[in-house]
Amino acid sequence: MSSKEYILQTAVTLFSKQGFSGMSMRDLAKSVNMSTSAVYHHFPNKQALYLDAVHFAFAKQASAFDEVWQAELAADEKLSRFVSCLVRVLSTDVDFRRLMQRELLDADDGRMQLLAKEVFQEQFCHLMAVIEQLSESRQVHFSALSVIALVCDIIQMQPLSRHLPGWQAEHEQLDFIAEHVLNLLMNGIKSKG
Amino acid sequence: MSSKEYILQTAVTLFSKQGFSGMSMRDLAKSVNMSTSAVYHHFPNKQALYLDAVHFAFAKQASAFDEVWQAELAADEKLSRFVSCLVRVLSTDVDFRRLMQRELLDADDGRMQLLAKEVFQEQFCHLMAVIEQLSESRQVHFSALSVIALVCDIIQMQPLSRHLPGWQAEHEQLDFIAEHVLNLLMNGIKSKG
DNA sequence: GTCTATATGGCGATAGAC
DNA sequence: GTCTATCGCCATATAGAC
């Protein structure tokens, strides 16, 4: 791996943990065993490094969903695979998830457009197509958004839900989350699940 | 309003917009038309001010749900009112919502416990009781978590979803969100909604 | 309780040698 | 491409007058 890639990878982790203003270029330099000047040789300034790091983290996940939308699968099977895949990606790549959450908080409208286009749009269109097959609703956009929102925030709230009554360790297992999210989506809250 | 309360109120807004390390004590002092020393007269350091501000913002919302859980209402009506109320609170008090999101990202386990106990626990118990009446599922904790997660992230993702295909302005109206979230919860994704 | 002035240190970023 | 040394600035926090 090149120095630049190594710096980027490390920056992704540090930015995701500490945010833009929380991470210092000195911290980063120390983490990659370089001087700050060496880091500045690869990136013109902190802002540009941050944008590169976000881009880098998001690009890594671009192909994670490639196997989900295979044509020969039934619509409900596609949805099931998407939910499982989303749960897995968000639970496994913690840096990616946290960086995305921070972008939702801090990004300006231009960065939101980038996030929409480069990270979400393709999967979102596939998801809407599947929902259109499964649902009688005209609010396909809203339903697709609900699927993603439900998965994201369940995982995001895990460190909190541990301290709420009724929590059990199995609630954090990937299969459990995927199964119960899917059950809620297909049958609503009333189901036996 | 006392100086201390005025500082706290202002700090809540600034912390929610810029995060802990992004907001400077000088910014805050300027915003309340004081010197930094005057601010330090009321709070021993930045960390303590931050914790006070979080506490302050969360306490403001403690009574927002008082009218939701009235005994004489049917269970599905209670759920409906809770969803509407949650949508309203999170959409109206943007500082509260953003501060909560930041806490989910940055808080250590002790602060998570505080957040669980002081902000969520009471409403969460009411919500679980209602779901227990409505549902045949044994996973009441998980269902309650799903309700909150769904509402939170739909609102959190609004600035992003604006740039995704199929978006319509009505998707951001409070009544629309509440109605469709409730429909999804009661009937799943297949419904006409 | 609020001010001015200041101590002390970390920050982003650059200069110039190798 | 990486280093050492440093600039200029802004950060948190404090001292002491009013």
mmCIF file of C-alpha atoms in Angstrom, chain B residues 65-169:
data_model
loop_
_atom_site.group_PDB
_atom_site.id
_atom_site.type_symbol
_atom_site.label_atom_id
_atom_site.label_comp_id
_atom_site.label_asym_id
_atom_site.label_seq_id
_atom_site.Cartn_x
_atom_site.Cartn_y
_atom_site.Cartn_z
ATOM 1 C CA PHE B 65 -44.753 13.163 25.965
ATOM 2 C CA ASP B 66 -46.942 13.678 29.018
ATOM 3 C CA GLU B 67 -50.180 13.758 27.050
ATOM 4 C CA VAL B 68 -49.417 10.677 24.987
ATOM 5 C CA TRP B 69 -49.935 7.828 27.422
ATOM 6 C CA GLN B 70 -53.356 8.681 28.830
ATOM 7 C CA ALA B 71 -54.981 5.632 30.353
ATOM 8 C CA GLU B 72 -58.323 5.858 28.593
ATOM 9 C CA LEU B 73 -56.897 5.653 25.101
ATOM 10 C CA ALA B 74 -56.762 2.483 23.008
ATOM 11 C CA ALA B 75 -53.318 0.995 22.428
ATOM 12 C CA ASP B 76 -53.143 1.829 18.728
ATOM 13 C CA GLU B 77 -54.228 5.375 19.482
ATOM 14 C CA LYS B 78 -51.436 5.673 22.047
ATOM 15 C CA LEU B 79 -48.913 4.447 19.515
ATOM 16 C CA SER B 80 -50.234 6.897 16.968
ATOM 17 C CA ARG B 81 -49.917 9.780 19.386
ATOM 18 C CA PHE B 82 -46.411 8.753 20.387
ATOM 19 C CA VAL B 83 -45.232 8.636 16.781
ATOM 20 C CA SER B 84 -46.774 12.023 16.036
ATOM 21 C CA CYS B 85 -45.234 13.500 19.157
ATOM 22 C CA LEU B 86 -41.797 12.070 18.429
ATOM 23 C CA VAL B 87 -41.913 13.377 14.872
ATOM 24 C CA ARG B 88 -42.917 16.794 16.145
ATOM 25 C CA VAL B 89 -40.260 16.982 18.870
ATOM 26 C CA LEU B 90 -37.419 15.842 16.624
ATOM 27 C CA SER B 91 -38.458 18.109 13.776
ATOM 28 C CA THR B 92 -39.110 21.148 15.941
ATOM 29 C CA ASP B 93 -36.232 21.080 18.402
ATOM 30 C CA VAL B 94 -33.379 20.664 15.965
ATOM 31 C CA ASP B 95 -30.762 21.377 18.619
ATOM 32 C CA PHE B 96 -32.069 18.543 20.760
ATOM 33 C CA ARG B 97 -32.051 16.095 17.877
ATOM 34 C CA ARG B 98 -28.558 16.994 16.688
ATOM 35 C CA LEU B 99 -27.148 16.915 20.206
ATOM 36 C CA MET B 100 -28.652 13.476 20.685
ATOM 37 C CA GLN B 101 -27.114 12.263 17.441
ATOM 38 C CA ARG B 102 -23.751 13.620 18.499
ATOM 39 C CA GLU B 103 -24.052 11.880 21.840
ATOM 40 C CA LEU B 104 -24.768 8.599 20.051
ATOM 41 C CA LEU B 105 -21.491 9.112 18.200
ATOM 42 C CA ASP B 106 -19.262 10.506 20.908
ATOM 43 C CA ALA B 107 -20.570 9.571 24.341
ATOM 44 C CA ASP B 108 -18.779 7.007 26.460
ATOM 45 C CA ASP B 109 -20.664 4.258 28.227
ATOM 46 C CA GLY B 110 -21.394 6.366 31.292
ATOM 47 C CA ARG B 111 -22.996 9.109 29.231
ATOM 48 C CA MET B 112 -24.957 6.458 27.313
ATOM 49 C CA GLN B 113 -26.376 5.206 30.602
ATOM 50 C CA LEU B 114 -27.334 8.756 31.507
ATOM 51 C CA LEU B 115 -28.961 9.246 28.111
ATOM 52 C CA ALA B 116 -30.864 5.979 28.472
ATOM 53 C CA LYS B 117 -32.072 6.733 31.960
ATOM 54 C CA GLU B 118 -32.855 10.434 31.728
ATOM 55 C CA VAL B 119 -34.140 10.752 28.193
ATOM 56 C CA PHE B 120 -35.391 7.438 26.904
ATOM 57 C CA GLN B 121 -36.273 5.060 29.702
ATOM 58 C CA GLU B 122 -39.662 6.370 30.732
ATOM 59 C CA GLN B 123 -41.014 6.744 27.205
ATOM 60 C CA PHE B 124 -39.448 3.451 26.228
ATOM 61 C CA CYS B 125 -41.310 1.588 28.969
ATOM 62 C CA HIS B 126 -44.628 3.165 27.989
ATOM 63 C CA LEU B 127 -43.930 2.272 24.375
ATOM 64 C CA MET B 128 -43.087 -1.343 25.200
ATOM 65 C CA ALA B 129 -46.306 -1.675 27.195
ATOM 66 C CA VAL B 130 -48.348 -0.453 24.246
ATOM 67 C CA ILE B 131 -46.549 -2.736 21.804
ATOM 68 C CA GLU B 132 -47.123 -5.674 24.106
ATOM 69 C CA GLN B 133 -50.842 -5.043 23.761
ATOM 70 C CA LEU B 134 -50.701 -4.693 19.992
ATOM 71 C CA SER B 135 -48.284 -7.420 19.082
ATOM 72 C CA GLU B 136 -47.910 -11.159 19.334
ATOM 73 C CA SER B 137 -44.143 -10.847 19.199
ATOM 74 C CA ARG B 138 -41.940 -11.684 22.141
ATOM 75 C CA GLN B 139 -39.360 -9.141 20.980
ATOM 76 C CA VAL B 140 -40.977 -6.097 22.543
ATOM 77 C CA HIS B 141 -37.705 -4.332 23.263
ATOM 78 C CA PHE B 142 -36.613 -4.698 19.683
ATOM 79 C CA SER B 143 -39.951 -3.499 18.320
ATOM 80 C CA ALA B 144 -39.939 -0.430 20.537
ATOM 81 C CA LEU B 145 -36.403 0.333 19.466
ATOM 82 C CA SER B 146 -37.479 -0.018 15.844
ATOM 83 C CA VAL B 147 -40.235 2.550 16.245
ATOM 84 C CA ILE B 148 -37.857 5.134 17.655
ATOM 85 C CA ALA B 149 -35.087 4.287 15.201
ATOM 86 C CA LEU B 150 -37.391 4.596 12.220
ATOM 87 C CA VAL B 151 -38.633 8.042 13.172
ATOM 88 C CA CYS B 152 -35.210 9.369 14.193
ATOM 89 C CA ASP B 153 -33.382 8.352 11.062
ATOM 90 C CA ILE B 154 -36.096 9.382 8.627
ATOM 91 C CA ILE B 155 -35.816 12.888 10.028
ATOM 92 C CA GLN B 156 -32.037 12.714 10.258
ATOM 93 C CA MET B 157 -31.771 11.676 6.605
ATOM 94 C CA GLN B 158 -33.970 14.466 5.270
ATOM 95 C CA PRO B 159 -31.128 16.641 3.947
ATOM 96 C CA LEU B 160 -29.826 13.597 2.093
ATOM 97 C CA SER B 161 -33.122 12.218 0.820
ATOM 98 C CA ARG B 162 -33.826 15.530 -0.897
ATOM 99 C CA HIS B 163 -31.223 14.494 -3.441
ATOM 100 C CA LEU B 164 -32.508 10.960 -3.988
ATOM 101 C CA PRO B 165 -34.891 10.052 -6.830
ATOM 102 C CA GLY B 166 -38.615 10.208 -6.094
ATOM 103 C CA TRP B 167 -38.382 12.850 -3.402
ATOM 104 C CA GLN B 168 -41.349 15.172 -2.946
ATOM 105 C CA ALA B 169 -41.684 18.206 -0.718
#
